[in-house]
Coordinates of C-alpha atoms and ligand atoms in Angstrom, one line a residue:
M1 CA -26.7 -18.8 3.0
A2 CA -25.5 -21.2 0.4
N3 CA -26.2 -18.8 -2.4
Q4 CA -24.4 -16.0 -0.7
I5 CA -21.3 -18.1 0.0
N6 CA -21.3 -19.2 -3.6
T7 CA -20.9 -15.6 -4.8
L8 CA -17.8 -14.9 -2.7
P9 CA -14.9 -13.5 -4.6
A10 CA -12.7 -15.9 -6.4
L11 CA -9.8 -14.9 -4.2
F12 CA -11.8 -15.8 -1.0
E13 CA -9.5 -18.6 -0.1
S14 CA -6.4 -16.4 -0.2
F15 CA -7.9 -13.7 2.2
G16 CA -6.7 -13.6 5.8
E17 CA -8.5 -16.0 8.0
A18 CA -10.2 -13.1 9.9
R19 CA -11.6 -11.6 6.6
R20 CA -12.9 -15.0 5.5
N21 CA -14.5 -15.7 8.8
G22 CA -15.8 -12.1 8.8
F23 CA -17.9 -12.9 5.7
I24 CA -19.6 -15.7 7.5
A25 CA -20.0 -13.8 10.7
M26 CA -21.6 -10.9 8.8
K27 CA -24.1 -13.3 7.2
R28 CA -25.1 -14.6 10.6
L29 CA -25.6 -11.1 11.9
K30 CA -27.8 -10.2 9.0
D31 CA -29.8 -13.4 9.5
S32 CA -30.3 -12.3 13.2
G33 CA -31.9 -9.1 12.0
K34 CA -28.9 -6.7 12.4
A35 CA -28.5 -3.9 9.9
V36 CA -25.1 -3.1 8.4
V37 CA -23.4 0.3 7.5
G38 CA -20.4 0.2 5.2
T39 CA -17.7 2.9 5.4
F40 CA -14.7 3.8 3.3
C41 CA -12.7 6.1 5.5
T42 CA -11.2 6.6 8.9
Y43 CA -12.9 10.0 9.2
V44 CA -16.4 8.4 9.5
P45 CA -17.4 8.4 13.2
V46 CA -18.2 4.7 13.7
E47 CA -19.3 5.3 17.2
L48 CA -22.6 6.7 15.9
I49 CA -23.2 3.5 13.9
M50 CA -22.4 1.4 17.0
A51 CA -24.7 3.6 19.2
A52 CA -27.5 3.0 16.7
G53 CA -27.2 -0.7 17.3
L54 CA -25.9 -1.2 13.7
I55 CA -22.8 -3.0 12.5
P56 CA -20.1 -0.9 10.9
V57 CA -17.9 -2.5 8.2
G58 CA -15.0 -1.2 6.2
L59 CA -15.6 -1.4 2.4
C60 CA -12.2 -0.3 1.0
S61 CA -11.2 -3.1 -1.4
T62 CA -7.6 -4.1 -1.6
S63 CA -7.4 -6.5 -4.5
D64 CA -7.3 -6.0 -8.3
E65 CA -9.9 -8.7 -9.0
T66 CA -12.7 -6.3 -10.1
I67 CA -10.6 -3.4 -11.4
A68 CA -11.2 -4.4 -15.0
E69 CA -15.0 -4.3 -14.3
A70 CA -14.6 -0.8 -12.7
E71 CA -12.7 0.5 -15.7
K72 CA -15.7 0.0 -17.9
T73 CA -17.1 3.0 -16.1
L74 CA -14.2 4.8 -14.3
P75 CA -11.0 6.1 -15.9
S76 CA -8.0 3.7 -15.7
N77 CA -5.7 6.4 -14.3
L78 CA -7.6 6.5 -11.0
C79 CA -6.5 5.3 -7.6
P80 CA -6.8 1.5 -7.4
L81 CA -8.6 1.7 -4.0
I82 CA -11.4 3.6 -5.6
K83 CA -11.6 1.4 -8.7
A84 CA -11.5 -1.8 -6.7
S85 CA -14.1 -0.6 -4.2
Y86 CA -16.5 0.5 -7.0
G87 CA -15.7 -2.7 -9.0
F88 CA -16.7 -4.9 -6.1
A89 CA -19.9 -3.0 -5.7
V90 CA -21.0 -3.3 -9.3
S91 CA -19.9 -6.9 -9.7
D92 CA -21.7 -7.8 -6.4
K93 CA -18.6 -9.7 -5.4
C94 CA -18.0 -8.1 -2.0
P95 CA -20.3 -9.6 0.6
Y96 CA -19.7 -6.6 2.9
M97 CA -20.9 -4.2 0.2
Y98 CA -23.7 -6.7 -0.7
F99 CA -24.9 -6.8 3.0
A100 CA -24.6 -3.1 3.6
D101 CA -28.0 -1.4 4.1
L102 CA -26.3 2.0 3.9
V103 CA -23.0 3.1 2.6
V104 CA -21.3 6.2 4.1
G105 CA -19.0 8.2 1.9
E106 CA -17.0 11.3 2.7
T107 CA -15.6 14.2 0.8
T108 CA -12.0 13.3 1.2
C109 CA -10.4 13.1 -2.3
D110 CA -11.9 14.0 -5.6
G111 CA -11.8 10.5 -7.0
K112 CA -13.9 9.1 -4.1
I113 CA -16.3 12.0 -4.2
K114 CA -17.1 11.5 -7.9
M115 CA -17.2 7.7 -7.5
Y116 CA -20.0 8.1 -4.9
E117 CA -22.1 9.8 -7.5
L118 CA -22.1 6.5 -9.4
L119 CA -22.4 4.3 -6.4
V120 CA -25.6 6.0 -5.5
K121 CA -27.2 4.2 -8.5
I122 CA -26.5 0.8 -6.9
K123 CA -26.7 1.4 -3.1
D124 CA -28.2 3.8 -0.6
V125 CA -25.3 6.2 -0.1
Y126 CA -24.9 9.0 2.4
V127 CA -22.0 11.4 2.0
M128 CA -20.5 13.4 4.9
D129 CA -19.0 16.8 3.9
L130 CA -15.5 16.8 5.4
P131 CA -13.8 20.2 5.6
H132 CA -10.2 20.1 4.2
T133 CA -8.5 22.2 6.8
Q134 CA -8.4 21.9 10.6
R135 CA -7.2 25.5 11.3
K136 CA -10.3 27.5 10.6
E137 CA -13.0 28.0 13.2
G138 CA -15.7 27.3 10.6
S139 CA -14.3 23.8 9.8
R140 CA -15.0 22.6 13.3
A141 CA -18.6 24.0 13.2
L142 CA -19.2 22.5 9.7
W143 CA -17.9 19.1 10.8
L144 CA -20.0 19.1 14.0
G145 CA -23.0 19.9 11.9
E146 CA -22.2 17.0 9.6
I147 CA -21.9 14.7 12.7
H148 CA -25.4 15.9 13.9
A149 CA -26.8 15.3 10.3
F150 CA -25.3 11.8 10.1
K151 CA -26.8 10.9 13.5
E152 CA -30.2 12.1 12.3
R153 CA -29.9 10.2 9.0
L154 CA -29.1 7.0 10.9
E155 CA -32.1 7.5 13.3
R156 CA -34.4 8.2 10.3
T157 CA -33.3 5.4 8.1
F158 CA -33.2 2.7 10.8
G159 CA -36.0 4.0 13.1
V160 CA -33.7 4.1 16.1
S161 CA -32.9 6.7 18.7
I162 CA -29.2 7.4 19.4
T163 CA -29.3 8.6 23.0
E164 CA -26.4 10.2 24.9
E165 CA -26.1 7.1 27.0
K166 CA -25.8 4.8 24.0
L167 CA -23.3 7.2 22.4
R168 CA -21.1 7.3 25.6
R169 CA -21.1 3.5 25.7
A170 CA -20.0 3.3 22.1
V171 CA -17.3 5.8 22.6
K172 CA -16.0 3.7 25.5
E173 CA -16.1 0.5 23.5
R174 CA -14.4 2.0 20.5
N175 CA -11.7 3.6 22.7
R176 CA -11.1 0.2 24.3
E177 CA -10.6 -1.4 20.8
R178 CA -8.2 1.4 19.8
A179 CA -6.2 1.0 23.0
L180 CA -5.8 -2.8 22.5
L181 CA -4.8 -2.3 18.9
K182 CA -2.3 0.3 20.0
T183 CA -0.9 -2.1 22.5
V184 CA -0.4 -4.7 19.8
Y185 CA 1.8 -2.4 17.7
E186 CA 3.5 -0.8 20.6
L187 CA 4.9 -4.2 21.6
S188 CA 7.1 -3.9 18.5
A189 CA 8.8 -0.8 20.1
A190 CA 10.9 -3.4 22.0
P191 CA 14.6 -3.7 20.9
V192 CA 13.8 -7.0 19.3
P193 CA 10.2 -6.8 18.0
P194 CA 8.2 -9.9 19.1
I195 CA 6.2 -10.1 15.8
T196 CA 6.9 -9.4 12.2
G197 CA 5.3 -6.4 10.4
L198 CA 3.4 -8.9 8.3
R199 CA 1.9 -10.5 11.5
Q200 CA 1.2 -7.0 12.9
L201 CA -0.6 -6.0 9.8
E202 CA -2.6 -9.2 9.8
I203 CA -3.9 -8.4 13.3
L204 CA -4.5 -4.7 12.7
Y205 CA -6.2 -5.2 9.3
G206 CA -8.0 -8.3 10.4
S207 CA -9.5 -6.6 13.4
Q208 CA -11.9 -4.6 11.2
F209 CA -13.6 -7.9 10.2
K210 CA -14.6 -8.7 13.8
F211 CA -18.0 -7.3 14.5
I212 CA -18.9 -8.1 18.1
H213 CA -17.2 -5.8 20.5
E214 CA -16.9 -8.3 23.3
E215 CA -15.5 -11.1 21.1
K216 CA -13.1 -8.6 19.4
T217 CA -11.7 -7.3 22.7
R218 CA -11.4 -10.8 24.2
E219 CA -9.4 -12.1 21.1
L220 CA -7.2 -9.0 21.1
E221 CA -6.4 -9.5 24.8
E222 CA -5.5 -13.1 24.1
I223 CA -3.3 -12.1 21.2
I224 CA -1.5 -9.5 23.3
K225 CA -0.9 -12.1 26.0
K226 CA 0.6 -14.5 23.5
I227 CA 2.8 -11.9 22.0
K228 CA 4.0 -10.8 25.4
D229 CA 4.7 -14.4 26.5
S230 CA 6.8 -15.1 23.4
G231 CA 8.6 -11.8 23.9
A232 CA 9.4 -12.7 27.5
K233 CA 10.9 -16.0 26.3
G234 CA 13.1 -14.0 24.0
E235 CA 11.4 -15.3 20.9
G236 CA 11.9 -12.2 18.8
A237 CA 10.5 -12.2 15.3
A238 CA 13.5 -10.6 13.6
A239 CA 17.2 -10.7 13.8
Q240 CA 18.8 -8.5 16.4
N241 CA 20.3 -6.2 13.7
A242 CA 17.2 -6.1 11.4
K243 CA 16.6 -2.5 10.3
R244 CA 13.5 -1.0 11.9
I245 CA 11.1 0.4 9.4
L246 CA 8.1 2.7 9.7
I247 CA 5.5 2.5 6.9
T248 CA 3.4 5.5 6.0
G249 CA 1.3 6.7 3.1
C250 CA -2.0 5.4 1.7
P251 CA -3.9 2.6 3.5
I252 CA -2.1 -0.7 3.3
G253 CA -3.4 -4.3 3.4
G254 CA -4.5 -7.0 1.0
A255 CA -2.6 -6.8 -2.3
T256 CA -0.2 -4.1 -0.9
E257 CA 1.1 -6.5 1.8
K258 CA 3.7 -7.2 -0.9
L259 CA 5.6 -4.1 0.2
V260 CA 5.9 -5.4 3.8
R261 CA 6.9 -8.8 2.5
V262 CA 9.7 -7.5 0.4
I263 CA 11.0 -5.2 3.2
E264 CA 11.1 -8.2 5.6
E265 CA 12.7 -10.5 3.0
S266 CA 15.5 -7.9 2.6
G267 CA 16.7 -7.6 6.2
G268 CA 14.2 -5.1 7.5
V269 CA 11.4 -5.4 10.0
V270 CA 8.3 -3.2 9.9
V271 CA 7.8 -2.1 13.5
V272 CA 5.0 0.4 13.0
F273 CA 2.4 1.5 10.4
E274 CA 1.7 5.2 10.6
N275 CA -1.1 5.0 7.9
C276 CA -4.8 4.3 8.3
T277 CA -4.2 0.6 8.9
G278 CA -2.3 1.5 12.1
A279 CA -1.4 4.5 14.2
K280 CA -3.4 7.1 12.3
Q281 CA -6.4 5.2 13.4
F282 CA -5.5 3.9 16.9
D283 CA -3.0 6.5 18.4
R284 CA -5.5 8.8 20.1
Q285 CA -8.7 8.4 22.1
V286 CA -12.1 10.2 21.9
D287 CA -12.5 12.3 25.1
E288 CA -14.9 10.3 27.3
D289 CA -15.6 13.3 29.6
A290 CA -16.7 15.8 26.9
A291 CA -20.2 16.0 25.3
P292 CA -20.1 13.0 22.9
L293 CA -20.9 14.7 19.6
E294 CA -18.5 17.5 20.3
A295 CA -15.8 14.9 21.3
L296 CA -16.4 13.0 18.1
A297 CA -16.1 16.1 16.0
D298 CA -12.8 17.1 17.6
Y299 CA -11.3 13.6 17.5
Y300 CA -12.1 12.9 13.8
L301 CA -11.3 16.3 12.5
A302 CA -7.8 16.0 13.9
I303 CA -6.9 12.9 11.8
G304 CA -3.6 13.6 10.0
C305 CA -4.5 12.6 6.4
S306 CA -3.1 14.2 3.3
V307 CA -6.6 15.4 2.3
M308 CA -6.1 18.1 5.0
T309 CA -4.3 21.3 4.2
P310 CA -1.9 22.0 5.8
N311 CA -1.5 18.6 7.5
P312 CA 0.7 19.1 10.6
N313 CA -0.8 16.2 12.5
R314 CA 0.7 13.6 10.2
L315 CA 4.2 15.0 11.0
E316 CA 3.5 15.4 14.7
L317 CA 2.5 11.7 14.8
W318 CA 5.7 10.6 12.9
G319 CA 8.0 12.6 15.1
R320 CA 6.7 10.7 18.1
L321 CA 6.7 7.3 16.4
C322 CA 10.2 7.6 14.9
T323 CA 11.5 8.2 18.5
Q324 CA 9.4 5.7 20.3
F325 CA 10.2 2.9 17.8
N326 CA 13.8 3.9 17.2
I327 CA 13.2 4.0 13.5
D328 CA 16.1 3.4 11.0
G329 CA 14.2 4.3 7.9
V330 CA 10.8 5.3 6.6
V331 CA 9.0 3.7 3.6
E332 CA 6.1 5.5 2.1
M333 CA 3.6 3.6 0.0
L334 CA 1.7 5.7 -2.6
L335 CA -1.2 4.2 -4.4
Q336 CA -1.1 5.1 -8.1
S337 CA -2.8 8.5 -8.8
C338 CA -3.2 9.4 -5.2
H339 CA -2.4 13.1 -5.7
T340 CA -2.7 14.3 -2.1
Y341 CA -0.2 11.8 -0.7
A342 CA 2.1 12.2 -3.7
V343 CA 2.3 16.0 -3.4
E344 CA 2.9 15.6 0.4
T345 CA 5.9 13.4 -0.2
H346 CA 8.1 16.5 -0.6
T347 CA 7.1 17.8 2.9
V348 CA 7.7 14.3 4.3
R349 CA 11.1 14.0 2.7
E350 CA 12.2 17.5 4.1
F351 CA 10.8 16.6 7.6
L352 CA 12.8 13.4 7.7
K353 CA 15.9 15.0 6.2
E354 CA 16.1 17.4 9.1
R355 CA 16.0 14.5 11.5
N356 CA 18.5 12.4 9.5
I357 CA 16.1 9.6 8.9
P358 CA 16.4 7.9 5.5
F359 CA 13.3 7.8 3.4
L360 CA 12.0 5.8 0.5
S361 CA 8.8 6.5 -1.4
V362 CA 7.3 3.9 -3.7
E363 CA 4.3 4.0 -5.9
T364 CA 2.3 0.8 -6.5
G365 CA -1.1 -0.6 -7.3
Y366 CA -3.0 -3.8 -6.6
S367 CA -1.4 -6.1 -9.2
Q368 CA 1.6 -8.3 -8.1
G369 CA 3.4 -7.4 -11.4
D370 CA 5.8 -5.0 -9.7
A371 CA 6.8 -7.2 -6.7
E372 CA 10.3 -7.9 -8.1
Q373 CA 10.9 -4.2 -8.8
L374 CA 9.7 -3.3 -5.2
K375 CA 12.0 -6.0 -3.8
T376 CA 15.0 -4.5 -5.7
R377 CA 14.2 -1.0 -4.3
A378 CA 13.5 -2.2 -0.8
A379 CA 16.7 -4.3 -0.7
A380 CA 18.9 -1.3 -1.9
F381 CA 17.2 1.0 0.7
I382 CA 17.8 -1.4 3.6
E383 CA 21.3 -2.1 2.4
M384 CA 22.3 1.6 2.7
L385 CA 20.7 2.0 6.2
Ligands
BJ8_1 S1 -8.2 9.1 6.3 S2 -5.9 7.8 4.0 S3 -9.0 6.2 4.6 S4 -8.9 9.4 2.9 S5 -8.9 6.9 -2.1 S6 -6.9 9.5 -0.6 S7 -5.4 6.4 -1.6 S8 -6.6 8.7 -4.0 S9 -7.9 6.3 1.2 FE1 -7.9 7.4 3.0 FE2 -9.6 8.4 4.8 FE3 -7.3 9.6 4.4 FE4 -7.3 7.2 5.6 FE5 -5.5 8.6 -2.1 FE6 -7.0 6.7 -3.2 FE7 -8.1 9.0 -2.4 FE8 -7.3 7.3 -0.6

């Protein structure tokens, strides 16, 4: 234990409390004989991992601490999420990666696909082939086949049997977690949101570092109760006239919290995150009445990420969120060199223009060097709302 804690990243102390505690909790689970499966993407059906009695953990890194290390191997003009994730793996500085018995990749964007080819030299990596369109019959068949193959890989590697009963239980548990996290962010649909966007992000992002379902749901229920109580007392987290912002784009959290901070320091309040840290992941439920593997295939294939072409589900989700949260403006965060989201910006802009919703797109990375520049842009945007 002591050795492991000694190798925690230098920025350990600055991580959210949930993430810090998560490191310790993960070590305890490993000590108790549990195996860990690391994932990078919302498309990976974690219910299969849960049904196998394994612990799923998100591996996307959100700090620039190991980017220099990664750039010894990877090109510098690559998305920071990919560089940081690889950097933490090669430098052994991410305890979650360190503890992972299996790492699951997916063929989403080109940078990640190629990075997995290198990661395989360090870890046991399994890559799921994700189709890039939802509209062809064959896509669904291919994805269902990938889900079957992933199930078999888990069973083989860990010597377990994923029965239908276990899978149905995992679907129910994960649906419950999604429903609670959705309740957390939907509370900010109130005319005066009861929590700031920063606090909301802390809860949503931090939830992935809670590994025991019962503890996680209990804590979320307590958090929801506290937020409701303070809302009932009229203790809003933002001024009555704060501009209501929806954040979209690449996954946000860790270093990119800076964007939420500058928006909220400039007279805005982030009421909802449409990206993978928020509604993209928690908006819908897996059908509990359907055959579980089929239900998982349908649920995950329908995720509205820019790696899909075309990508109507992202726009459909927005339409609903903009109305439900009474949005004054949309801010898109693009990570540097994320081509799929960057190209989709045009479609997004047109979609919002038709609805008269102001839009700001910013590109950033994991360093804090552009915080002032982001603040200037956010302040000018909110000023004109
Ligand atoms: S479902 S958003 S987690 S792919 S790594 S695409 S930022 S260039 S993370 Fe993502 Fe799954 Fe989609 Fe969500 Fe761009 Fe970077 Fe690629 Fe990225």
